[in-house]
PDB file of C-alpha atoms in Angstrom:
ATOM      1  CA  UNK A   1      84.804 -45.431  11.030  1.00  0.00           C
ATOM      2  CA  UNK A   2      81.875 -47.202   9.409  1.00  0.00           C
ATOM      3  CA  UNK A   3      81.112 -46.862   5.716  1.00  0.00           C
ATOM      4  CA  UNK A   4      77.516 -45.916   4.875  1.00  0.00           C
ATOM      5  CA  UNK A   5      77.357 -48.335   1.946  1.00  0.00           C
ATOM      6  CA  UNK A   6      74.677 -47.016  -0.392  1.00  0.00           C
ATOM      7  CA  UNK A   7      75.327 -49.711  -2.962  1.00  0.00           C
ATOM      8  CA  UNK A   8      74.676 -52.484  -0.453  1.00  0.00           C
ATOM      9  CA  UNK A   9      71.593 -50.844   1.101  1.00  0.00           C
ATOM     10  CA  UNK A  10      70.103 -49.919  -2.290  1.00  0.00           C
ATOM     11  CA  UNK A  11      70.393 -53.559  -3.356  1.00  0.00           C
ATOM     12  CA  UNK A  12      68.578 -54.628  -0.171  1.00  0.00           C
ATOM     13  CA  UNK A  13      65.781 -52.135  -0.900  1.00  0.00           C
ATOM     14  CA  UNK A  14      65.480 -53.345  -4.493  1.00  0.00           C
ATOM     15  CA  UNK A  15      65.186 -56.936  -3.292  1.00  0.00           C
ATOM     16  CA  UNK A  16      62.453 -55.884  -0.816  1.00  0.00           C
ATOM     17  CA  UNK A  17      60.536 -54.094  -3.589  1.00  0.00           C
ATOM     18  CA  UNK A  18      61.039 -57.062  -5.934  1.00  0.00           C
ATOM     19  CA  UNK A  19      59.420 -59.376  -3.355  1.00  0.00           C
ATOM     20  CA  UNK A  20      56.514 -56.922  -3.007  1.00  0.00           C
ATOM     21  CA  UNK A  21      56.027 -56.804  -6.803  1.00  0.00           C
ATOM     22  CA  UNK A  22      56.091 -60.609  -7.001  1.00  0.00           C
ATOM     23  CA  UNK A  23      53.236 -60.715  -4.461  1.00  0.00           C
ATOM     24  CA  UNK A  24      51.286 -58.182  -6.570  1.00  0.00           C
ATOM     25  CA  UNK A  25      51.680 -60.414  -9.623  1.00  0.00           C
ATOM     26  CA  UNK A  26      50.529 -63.443  -7.651  1.00  0.00           C
ATOM     27  CA  UNK A  27      47.393 -61.572  -6.615  1.00  0.00           C
ATOM     28  CA  UNK A  28      46.791 -60.635 -10.244  1.00  0.00           C
ATOM     29  CA  UNK A  29      47.294 -56.932  -9.541  1.00  0.00           C
ATOM     30  CA  UNK A  30      48.775 -54.332 -11.857  1.00  0.00           C
ATOM     31  CA  UNK A  31      52.506 -53.837 -11.145  1.00  0.00           C
ATOM     32  CA  UNK A  32      54.033 -50.346 -10.756  1.00  0.00           C
ATOM     33  CA  UNK A  33      54.850 -48.487 -13.969  1.00  0.00           C
ATOM     34  CA  UNK A  34      57.534 -45.775 -13.979  1.00  0.00           C
ATOM     35  CA  UNK A  35      58.084 -43.493 -16.966  1.00  0.00           C
ATOM     36  CA  UNK A  36      60.974 -41.114 -17.612  1.00  0.00           C
ATOM     37  CA  UNK A  37      61.199 -38.228 -20.070  1.00  0.00           C
ATOM     38  CA  UNK A  38      64.638 -37.129 -21.181  1.00  0.00           C
ATOM     39  CA  UNK A  39      65.139 -34.092 -23.429  1.00  0.00           C
ATOM     40  CA  UNK A  40      68.411 -33.939 -25.357  1.00  0.00           C
ATOM     41  CA  UNK A  41      71.456 -36.175 -24.983  1.00  0.00           C
ATOM     42  CA  UNK A  42      73.344 -35.047 -21.891  1.00  0.00           C
ATOM     43  CA  UNK A  43      75.777 -37.895 -21.128  1.00  0.00           C
ATOM     44  CA  UNK A  44      75.322 -37.979 -17.347  1.00  0.00           C
ATOM     45  CA  UNK A  45      71.513 -37.792 -17.671  1.00  0.00           C
ATOM     46  CA  UNK A  46      71.437 -40.641 -20.211  1.00  0.00           C
ATOM     47  CA  UNK A  47      73.575 -42.819 -17.919  1.00  0.00           C
ATOM     48  CA  UNK A  48      71.347 -42.039 -14.955  1.00  0.00           C
ATOM     49  CA  UNK A  49      68.062 -42.691 -16.784  1.00  0.00           C
ATOM     50  CA  UNK A  50      69.527 -45.894 -18.272  1.00  0.00           C
ATOM     51  CA  UNK A  51      70.280 -47.230 -14.812  1.00  0.00           C
ATOM     52  CA  UNK A  52      66.718 -46.373 -13.694  1.00  0.00           C
ATOM     53  CA  UNK A  53      65.289 -48.425 -16.576  1.00  0.00           C
ATOM     54  CA  UNK A  54      67.573 -51.384 -15.784  1.00  0.00           C
ATOM     55  CA  UNK A  55      66.567 -51.200 -12.105  1.00  0.00           C
ATOM     56  CA  UNK A  56      62.884 -51.304 -13.119  1.00  0.00           C
ATOM     57  CA  UNK A  57      63.510 -54.467 -15.146  1.00  0.00           C
ATOM     58  CA  UNK A  58      65.385 -56.069 -12.266  1.00  0.00           C
ATOM     59  CA  UNK A  59      62.577 -55.602  -9.731  1.00  0.00           C
ATOM     60  CA  UNK A  60      59.670 -56.356 -12.057  1.00  0.00           C
ATOM     61  CA  UNK A  61      58.321 -52.828 -12.687  1.00  0.00           C
ATOM     62  CA  UNK A  62      56.990 -51.752 -16.066  1.00  0.00           C
ATOM     63  CA  UNK A  63      59.043 -48.873 -17.435  1.00  0.00           C
ATOM     64  CA  UNK A  64      58.755 -46.425 -20.326  1.00  0.00           C
ATOM     65  CA  UNK A  65      61.560 -44.196 -21.561  1.00  0.00           C
ATOM     66  CA  UNK A  66      60.555 -41.202 -23.667  1.00  0.00           C
ATOM     67  CA  UNK A  67      63.471 -39.543 -25.456  1.00  0.00           C
ATOM     68  CA  UNK A  68      62.868 -36.130 -27.006  1.00  0.00           C
ATOM     69  CA  UNK A  69      65.373 -34.110 -29.092  1.00  0.00           C
ATOM     70  CA  UNK A  70      67.240 -31.170 -27.535  1.00  0.00           C
ATOM     71  CA  UNK A  71      65.289 -28.866 -29.903  1.00  0.00           C
ATOM     72  CA  UNK A  72      61.975 -29.815 -28.218  1.00  0.00           C
ATOM     73  CA  UNK A  73      59.866 -26.747 -27.433  1.00  0.00           C
ATOM     74  CA  UNK A  74      58.398 -26.047 -24.014  1.00  0.00           C
ATOM     75  CA  UNK A  75      54.910 -26.549 -25.472  1.00  0.00           C
ATOM     76  CA  UNK A  76      55.794 -29.991 -26.864  1.00  0.00           C
ATOM     77  CA  UNK A  77      57.209 -31.120 -23.533  1.00  0.00           C
ATOM     78  CA  UNK A  78      54.166 -29.825 -21.603  1.00  0.00           C
ATOM     79  CA  UNK A  79      51.901 -31.695 -24.034  1.00  0.00           C
ATOM     80  CA  UNK A  80      53.820 -34.927 -23.369  1.00  0.00           C
ATOM     81  CA  UNK A  81      53.585 -34.373 -19.583  1.00  0.00           C
ATOM     82  CA  UNK A  82      49.816 -33.886 -19.907  1.00  0.00           C
ATOM     83  CA  UNK A  83      49.572 -37.217 -21.757  1.00  0.00           C
ATOM     84  CA  UNK A  84      51.403 -39.013 -18.934  1.00  0.00           C
ATOM     85  CA  UNK A  85      49.253 -37.250 -16.300  1.00  0.00           C
ATOM     86  CA  UNK A  86      46.131 -38.642 -17.993  1.00  0.00           C
ATOM     87  CA  UNK A  87      47.521 -42.141 -18.673  1.00  0.00           C
ATOM     88  CA  UNK A  88      46.104 -44.432 -15.967  1.00  0.00           C
ATOM     89  CA  UNK A  89      48.686 -47.082 -16.767  1.00  0.00           C
ATOM     90  CA  UNK A  90      51.546 -44.825 -15.567  1.00  0.00           C
ATOM     91  CA  UNK A  91      51.862 -44.665 -11.773  1.00  0.00           C
ATOM     92  CA  UNK A  92      54.734 -42.213 -11.582  1.00  0.00           C
ATOM     93  CA  UNK A  93      57.065 -40.376 -13.913  1.00  0.00           C
ATOM     94  CA  UNK A  94      60.052 -38.091 -13.852  1.00  0.00           C
ATOM     95  CA  UNK A  95      61.342 -35.405 -16.185  1.00  0.00           C
ATOM     96  CA  UNK A  96      65.129 -35.686 -16.123  1.00  0.00           C
ATOM     97  CA  UNK A  97      66.904 -32.426 -15.274  1.00  0.00           C
ATOM     98  CA  UNK A  98      68.679 -30.327 -16.464  1.00  0.00           C
ATOM     99  CA  UNK A  99      66.453 -29.270 -19.366  1.00  0.00           C
ATOM    100  CA  UNK A 100      67.583 -27.313 -22.465  1.00  0.00           C
ATOM    101  CA  UNK A 101      67.575 -23.523 -21.996  1.00  0.00           C
ATOM    102  CA  UNK A 102      64.457 -22.899 -24.125  1.00  0.00           C
ATOM    103  CA  UNK A 103      62.362 -24.742 -21.511  1.00  0.00           C
ATOM    104  CA  UNK A 104      61.294 -23.207 -18.189  1.00  0.00           C
ATOM    105  CA  UNK A 105      62.086 -25.855 -15.542  1.00  0.00           C
ATOM    106  CA  UNK A 106      59.621 -24.352 -13.036  1.00  0.00           C
ATOM    107  CA  UNK A 107      56.759 -24.601 -15.531  1.00  0.00           C
ATOM    108  CA  UNK A 108      57.638 -28.237 -16.169  1.00  0.00           C
ATOM    109  CA  UNK A 109      57.752 -29.114 -12.451  1.00  0.00           C
ATOM    110  CA  UNK A 110      54.371 -27.394 -11.953  1.00  0.00           C
ATOM    111  CA  UNK A 111      52.842 -29.336 -14.873  1.00  0.00           C
ATOM    112  CA  UNK A 112      53.490 -32.786 -13.361  1.00  0.00           C
ATOM    113  CA  UNK A 113      50.487 -34.271 -11.522  1.00  0.00           C
ATOM    114  CA  UNK A 114      51.505 -34.263  -7.802  1.00  0.00           C
ATOM    115  CA  UNK A 115      50.061 -37.798  -7.506  1.00  0.00           C
ATOM    116  CA  UNK A 116      52.576 -39.004 -10.113  1.00  0.00           C
ATOM    117  CA  UNK A 117      55.488 -36.781  -9.063  1.00  0.00           C
ATOM    118  CA  UNK A 118      57.763 -39.540  -7.752  1.00  0.00           C
ATOM    119  CA  UNK A 119      60.709 -37.095  -7.781  1.00  0.00           C
ATOM    120  CA  UNK A 120      58.896 -35.125  -5.055  1.00  0.00           C
ATOM    121  CA  UNK A 121      59.647 -31.766  -6.719  1.00  0.00           C
ATOM    122  CA  UNK A 122      56.102 -30.368  -7.119  1.00  0.00           C
ATOM    123  CA  UNK A 123      55.292 -27.542  -4.644  1.00  0.00           C
ATOM    124  CA  UNK A 124      52.301 -29.564  -3.376  1.00  0.00           C
ATOM    125  CA  UNK A 125      54.594 -32.435  -2.366  1.00  0.00           C
ATOM    126  CA  UNK A 126      57.322 -30.111  -1.086  1.00  0.00           C
ATOM    127  CA  UNK A 127      54.751 -28.281   1.053  1.00  0.00           C
ATOM    128  CA  UNK A 128      53.361 -31.533   2.455  1.00  0.00           C
ATOM    129  CA  UNK A 129      56.899 -32.652   3.300  1.00  0.00           C
ATOM    130  CA  UNK A 130      57.538 -29.345   5.123  1.00  0.00           C
ATOM    131  CA  UNK A 131      54.323 -29.871   7.114  1.00  0.00           C
ATOM    132  CA  UNK A 132      55.210 -33.471   8.046  1.00  0.00           C
ATOM    133  CA  UNK A 133      52.332 -34.843   5.962  1.00  0.00           C
ATOM    134  CA  UNK A 134      52.442 -38.109   4.020  1.00  0.00           C
ATOM    135  CA  UNK A 135      53.899 -37.406   0.576  1.00  0.00           C
ATOM    136  CA  UNK A 136      56.663 -38.206  -1.904  1.00  0.00           C
ATOM    137  CA  UNK A 137      59.995 -37.170  -0.379  1.00  0.00           C
ATOM    138  CA  UNK A 138      62.589 -36.171  -3.025  1.00  0.00           C
ATOM    139  CA  UNK A 139      64.598 -39.306  -3.827  1.00  0.00           C
ATOM    140  CA  UNK A 140      68.076 -38.131  -2.726  1.00  0.00           C
ATOM    141  CA  UNK A 141      67.006 -36.803   0.715  1.00  0.00           C
ATOM    142  CA  UNK A 142      64.795 -39.906   1.108  1.00  0.00           C
ATOM    143  CA  UNK A 143      67.862 -42.067   0.389  1.00  0.00           C
ATOM    144  CA  UNK A 144      69.951 -40.212   2.980  1.00  0.00           C
ATOM    145  CA  UNK A 145      67.249 -40.712   5.628  1.00  0.00           C
ATOM    146  CA  UNK A 146      67.104 -44.411   4.769  1.00  0.00           C
ATOM    147  CA  UNK A 147      70.892 -44.760   5.124  1.00  0.00           C
ATOM    148  CA  UNK A 148      70.845 -43.034   8.522  1.00  0.00           C
ATOM    149  CA  UNK A 149      67.994 -45.287   9.634  1.00  0.00           C
ATOM    150  CA  UNK A 150      69.471 -48.576   8.446  1.00  0.00           C
ATOM    151  CA  UNK A 151      72.845 -47.832  10.022  1.00  0.00           C
ATOM    152  CA  UNK A 152      71.084 -46.679  13.229  1.00  0.00           C
ATOM    153  CA  UNK A 153      72.812 -43.280  13.194  1.00  0.00           C
ATOM    154  CA  UNK A 154      71.654 -41.201  16.160  1.00  0.00           C
ATOM    155  CA  UNK A 155      70.299 -37.814  14.999  1.00  0.00           C
ATOM    156  CA  UNK A 156      68.309 -36.698  18.077  1.00  0.00           C
ATOM    157  CA  UNK A 157      69.615 -33.441  19.524  1.00  0.00           C
ATOM    158  CA  UNK A 158      72.609 -33.489  17.165  1.00  0.00           C
ATOM    159  CA  UNK A 159      73.829 -30.431  15.276  1.00  0.00           C
ATOM    160  CA  UNK A 160      73.383 -31.047  11.550  1.00  0.00           C
ATOM    161  CA  UNK A 161      75.077 -28.702   9.091  1.00  0.00           C
ATOM    162  CA  UNK A 162      73.780 -28.836   5.515  1.00  0.00           C
ATOM    163  CA  UNK A 163      76.073 -27.323   2.869  1.00  0.00           C
ATOM    164  CA  UNK A 164      74.132 -26.118  -0.192  1.00  0.00           C
ATOM    165  CA  UNK A 165      70.511 -24.948  -0.479  1.00  0.00           C
ATOM    166  CA  UNK A 166      69.265 -26.529  -3.719  1.00  0.00           C
ATOM    167  CA  UNK A 167      65.578 -27.444  -3.938  1.00  0.00           C
ATOM    168  CA  UNK A 168      66.563 -31.014  -4.767  1.00  0.00           C
ATOM    169  CA  UNK A 169      68.834 -31.786  -1.801  1.00  0.00           C
ATOM    170  CA  UNK A 170      69.975 -29.013   0.539  1.00  0.00           C
ATOM    171  CA  UNK A 171      66.706 -27.325   1.396  1.00  0.00           C
ATOM    172  CA  UNK A 172      64.577 -30.488   1.783  1.00  0.00           C
ATOM    173  CA  UNK A 173      67.371 -32.103   3.818  1.00  0.00           C
ATOM    174  CA  UNK A 174      67.422 -29.152   6.233  1.00  0.00           C
ATOM    175  CA  UNK A 175      63.656 -29.525   6.776  1.00  0.00           C
ATOM    176  CA  UNK A 176      63.755 -33.310   7.169  1.00  0.00           C
ATOM    177  CA  UNK A 177      66.630 -33.360   9.659  1.00  0.00           C
ATOM    178  CA  UNK A 178      64.773 -30.881  11.870  1.00  0.00           C
ATOM    179  CA  UNK A 179      61.406 -32.680  11.800  1.00  0.00           C
ATOM    180  CA  UNK A 180      60.000 -34.608  14.744  1.00  0.00           C
ATOM    181  CA  UNK A 181      60.863 -38.293  14.744  1.00  0.00           C
ATOM    182  CA  UNK A 182      63.830 -40.269  13.515  1.00  0.00           C
ATOM    183  CA  UNK A 183      65.896 -39.645  11.498  1.00  0.00           C
ATOM    184  CA  UNK A 184      65.323 -36.047  12.568  1.00  0.00           C
ATOM    185  CA  UNK A 185      65.032 -34.096  15.815  1.00  0.00           C
ATOM    186  CA  UNK A 186      68.392 -32.474  15.136  1.00  0.00           C
ATOM    187  CA  UNK A 187      69.259 -28.771  15.238  1.00  0.00           C
ATOM    188  CA  UNK A 188      69.926 -27.696  11.672  1.00  0.00           C
ATOM    189  CA  UNK A 189      72.155 -25.000  10.187  1.00  0.00           C
ATOM    190  CA  UNK A 190      71.739 -24.460   6.440  1.00  0.00           C
ATOM    191  CA  UNK A 191      74.909 -22.990   4.903  1.00  0.00           C
ATOM    192  CA  UNK A 192      75.579 -21.735   1.377  1.00  0.00           C
ATOM    193  CA  UNK A 193      77.904 -19.567  -0.717  1.00  0.00           C
ATOM    194  CA  UNK A 194      77.107 -16.417   1.304  1.00  0.00           C
ATOM    195  CA  UNK A 195      77.573 -17.982   4.747  1.00  0.00           C
ATOM    196  CA  UNK A 196      80.233 -16.239   6.806  1.00  0.00           C
ATOM    197  CA  UNK A 197      82.605 -18.364   8.930  1.00  0.00           C
ATOM    198  CA  UNK A 198      81.420 -21.498   7.119  1.00  0.00           C
ATOM    199  CA  UNK A 199      84.501 -23.472   8.249  1.00  0.00           C
ATOM    200  CA  UNK A 200      83.839 -22.587  11.871  1.00  0.00           C
ATOM    201  CA  UNK A 201      80.169 -23.638  11.586  1.00  0.00           C
ATOM    202  CA  UNK A 202      81.057 -26.953   9.930  1.00  0.00           C
ATOM    203  CA  UNK A 203      83.633 -27.673  12.640  1.00  0.00           C
ATOM    204  CA  UNK A 204      80.821 -27.670  15.242  1.00  0.00           C
ATOM    205  CA  UNK A 205      78.663 -30.178  13.356  1.00  0.00           C
ATOM    206  CA  UNK A 206      77.854 -33.677  14.587  1.00  0.00           C
ATOM    207  CA  UNK A 207      76.431 -34.464  11.140  1.00  0.00           C
ATOM    208  CA  UNK A 208      77.619 -32.817   7.898  1.00  0.00           C
ATOM    209  CA  UNK A 209      75.576 -33.182   4.695  1.00  0.00           C
ATOM    210  CA  UNK A 210      77.443 -31.668   1.759  1.00  0.00           C
ATOM    211  CA  UNK A 211      75.528 -31.024  -1.477  1.00  0.00           C
ATOM    212  CA  UNK A 212      77.722 -28.361  -3.018  1.00  0.00           C
ATOM    213  CA  UNK A 213      79.199 -29.925  -6.160  1.00  0.00           C
ATOM    214  CA  UNK A 214      82.710 -28.621  -5.432  1.00  0.00           C
ATOM    215  CA  UNK A 215      85.284 -31.458  -5.593  1.00  0.00           C
ATOM    216  CA  UNK A 216      87.112 -32.101  -2.298  1.00  0.00           C
ATOM    217  CA  UNK A 217      85.660 -28.980  -0.658  1.00  0.00           C
ATOM    218  CA  UNK A 218      85.344 -30.609   2.761  1.00  0.00           C
ATOM    219  CA  UNK A 219      88.779 -31.129   4.309  1.00  0.00           C
ATOM    220  CA  UNK A 220      89.705 -33.128   7.409  1.00  0.00           C
ATOM    221  CA  UNK A 221      90.575 -30.017   9.448  1.00  0.00           C
ATOM    222  CA  UNK A 222      86.992 -28.713   8.892  1.00  0.00           C
ATOM    223  CA  UNK A 223      85.237 -31.619  10.635  1.00  0.00           C
ATOM    224  CA  UNK A 224      85.343 -32.624  14.273  1.00  0.00           C
ATOM    225  CA  UNK A 225      86.264 -36.104  15.452  1.00  0.00           C
ATOM    226  CA  UNK A 226      83.515 -38.728  15.089  1.00  0.00           C
ATOM    227  CA  UNK A 227      81.345 -36.550  12.854  1.00  0.00           C
ATOM    228  CA  UNK A 228      78.879 -38.270  10.502  1.00  0.00           C
ATOM    229  CA  UNK A 229      79.699 -37.169   6.932  1.00  0.00           C
ATOM    230  CA  UNK A 230      77.218 -37.501   4.047  1.00  0.00           C
ATOM    231  CA  UNK A 231      78.681 -36.606   0.649  1.00  0.00           C
ATOM    232  CA  UNK A 232      76.013 -35.801  -1.954  1.00  0.00           C
ATOM    233  CA  UNK A 233      78.394 -34.107  -4.400  1.00  0.00           C
ATOM    234  CA  UNK A 234      79.355 -35.931  -7.580  1.00  0.00           C
ATOM    235  CA  UNK A 235      81.694 -34.315 -10.079  1.00  0.00           C
ATOM    236  CA  UNK A 236      83.511 -35.635 -13.143  1.00  0.00           C
ATOM    237  CA  UNK A 237      87.093 -34.394 -12.922  1.00  0.00           C
ATOM    238  CA  UNK A 238      89.057 -34.595 -16.219  1.00  0.00           C
ATOM    239  CA  UNK A 239      92.036 -36.950 -15.943  1.00  0.00           C
ATOM    240  CA  UNK A 240      93.926 -38.150 -19.014  1.00  0.00           C
ATOM    241  CA  UNK A 241      95.516 -41.010 -17.095  1.00  0.00           C
ATOM    242  CA  UNK A 242      92.085 -42.663 -16.654  1.00  0.00           C
ATOM    243  CA  UNK A 243      90.561 -44.864 -19.334  1.00  0.00           C
ATOM    244  CA  UNK A 244      87.355 -42.784 -19.451  1.00  0.00           C
ATOM    245  CA  UNK A 245      89.307 -39.514 -19.411  1.00  0.00           C
ATOM    246  CA  UNK A 246      87.887 -38.509 -16.029  1.00  0.00           C
ATOM    247  CA  UNK A 247      87.369 -39.735 -12.487  1.00  0.00           C
ATOM    248  CA  UNK A 248      84.381 -39.227 -10.217  1.00  0.00           C
ATOM    249  CA  UNK A 249      84.754 -37.491  -6.885  1.00  0.00           C
ATOM    250  CA  UNK A 250      82.503 -35.964  -4.242  1.00  0.00           C
ATOM    251  CA  UNK A 251      82.577 -32.816  -2.112  1.00  0.00           C
ATOM    252  CA  UNK A 252      84.597 -34.588   0.575  1.00  0.00           C
ATOM    253  CA  UNK A 253      88.327 -35.296   0.721  1.00  0.00           C
ATOM    254  CA  UNK A 254      87.420 -38.892   1.520  1.00  0.00           C
ATOM    255  CA  UNK A 255      90.899 -40.233   2.204  1.00  0.00           C
ATOM    256  CA  UNK A 256      91.593 -37.779   5.030  1.00  0.00           C
ATOM    257  CA  UNK A 257      88.080 -37.058   6.343  1.00  0.00           C
ATOM    258  CA  UNK A 258      87.332 -40.794   6.693  1.00  0.00           C
ATOM    259  CA  UNK A 259      90.118 -41.027   9.292  1.00  0.00           C
ATOM    260  CA  UNK A 260      88.152 -38.670  11.588  1.00  0.00           C
ATOM    261  CA  UNK A 261      84.519 -39.572  10.811  1.00  0.00           C
ATOM    262  CA  UNK A 262      82.379 -42.118  12.680  1.00  0.00           C
ATOM    263  CA  UNK A 263      80.253 -42.736   9.554  1.00  0.00           C
ATOM    264  CA  UNK A 264      80.920 -41.596   5.984  1.00  0.00           C
ATOM    265  CA  UNK A 265      79.445 -42.175   2.519  1.00  0.00           C
ATOM    266  CA  UNK A 266      81.818 -43.022  -0.337  1.00  0.00           C
ATOM    267  CA  UNK A 267      81.604 -41.476  -3.829  1.00  0.00           C
ATOM    268  CA  UNK A 268      80.681 -43.313  -5.945  1.00  0.00           C
ATOM    269  CA  UNK A 269      78.641 -45.978  -4.136  1.00  0.00           C
ATOM    270  CA  UNK A 270      77.094 -43.864  -1.368  1.00  0.00           C
ATOM    271  CA  UNK A 271      74.141 -41.546  -1.904  1.00  0.00           C
ATOM    272  CA  UNK A 272      73.921 -42.104  -5.694  1.00  0.00           C
ATOM    273  CA  UNK A 273      72.575 -45.691  -5.690  1.00  0.00           C
ATOM    274  CA  UNK A 274      70.173 -44.759  -2.867  1.00  0.00           C
ATOM    275  CA  UNK A 275      68.576 -42.069  -5.046  1.00  0.00           C
ATOM    276  CA  UNK A 276      67.498 -44.631  -7.646  1.00  0.00           C
ATOM    277  CA  UNK A 277      66.307 -47.100  -4.981  1.00  0.00           C
ATOM    278  CA  UNK A 278      64.102 -44.453  -3.338  1.00  0.00           C
ATOM    279  CA  UNK A 279      62.692 -43.332  -6.684  1.00  0.00           C
ATOM    280  CA  UNK A 280      61.548 -46.946  -7.120  1.00  0.00           C
ATOM    281  CA  UNK A 281      60.142 -46.923  -3.580  1.00  0.00           C
ATOM    282  CA  UNK A 282      58.184 -43.734  -4.368  1.00  0.00           C
ATOM    283  CA  UNK A 283      56.795 -45.422  -7.502  1.00  0.00           C
ATOM    284  CA  UNK A 284      55.668 -48.407  -5.425  1.00  0.00           C
ATOM    285  CA  UNK A 285      53.979 -45.965  -2.993  1.00  0.00           C
ATOM    286  CA  UNK A 286      52.280 -44.237  -5.951  1.00  0.00           C
ATOM    287  CA  UNK A 287      50.942 -47.586  -7.195  1.00  0.00           C
ATOM    288  CA  UNK A 288      49.606 -48.475  -3.737  1.00  0.00           C
ATOM    289  CA  UNK A 289      47.915 -45.074  -3.422  1.00  0.00           C
ATOM    290  CA  UNK A 290      46.283 -45.351  -6.848  1.00  0.00           C
ATOM    291  CA  UNK A 291      45.040 -48.854  -6.025  1.00  0.00           C
ATOM    292  CA  UNK A 292      43.506 -47.791  -2.706  1.00  0.00           C
ATOM    293  CA  UNK A 293      41.614 -44.990  -4.467  1.00  0.00           C
ATOM    294  CA  UNK A 294      40.207 -47.085  -7.305  1.00  0.00           C
TER     295      UNK A 294
END
């Protein structure tokens, strides 16, 4: 069994981007600028956005964090998005999800300029991805592809089973794993809460990508020997014996599944760090695109 070490690979990617940014500075060019909007004070979102800002500092990006109260109206948020769309200094920005209930998430995603949508959520970017065109790939799927590539995991002709059909991970992952090229060229089954015989389907998979958000859903008896297991799930499970009052776990019963898998991602330290690294990579791509146009 080999660990797909997202922490290690994400650090390599950050160092590569840092070297690229240093060259930009030497040439007297504008460095990439990433902005993030966060509405409200959701603990997990604040932690996540905080680590994005620190990563920007580490690699030499400019970064802007815009915090808005949880009472922010949809109109106010859309106005702020419009400002960022028109600000030439900002290369890419994200609106941290989830949003408070008074705001329509779809409207917000649609309002972001596709050229600055480094999360890859806008329908224009999603459509381009589905058509194999050059675009921003959503950061988590992009990170999974990068892990598979850097660990030279063979995907050609393999049966990939994706568990979960979210727009952020499951659905894009099912498209990307079936595309021509590598990582890709696999035969994909997309499973979800209404899938019958889900255990039987998973047991036939060469590659399992679980993005369900159900702690320890994937058990050892559900996967075949030497399967590649990618765990996207991340859940805080309350535990009074821990200092923080909780522990973090994924969708996979890691201890037992790791004994059967050929490759597996840990939680934490697997897909999570890769998501931030690929968001930074998308921002670098955005900067390069804007430069080539101007």
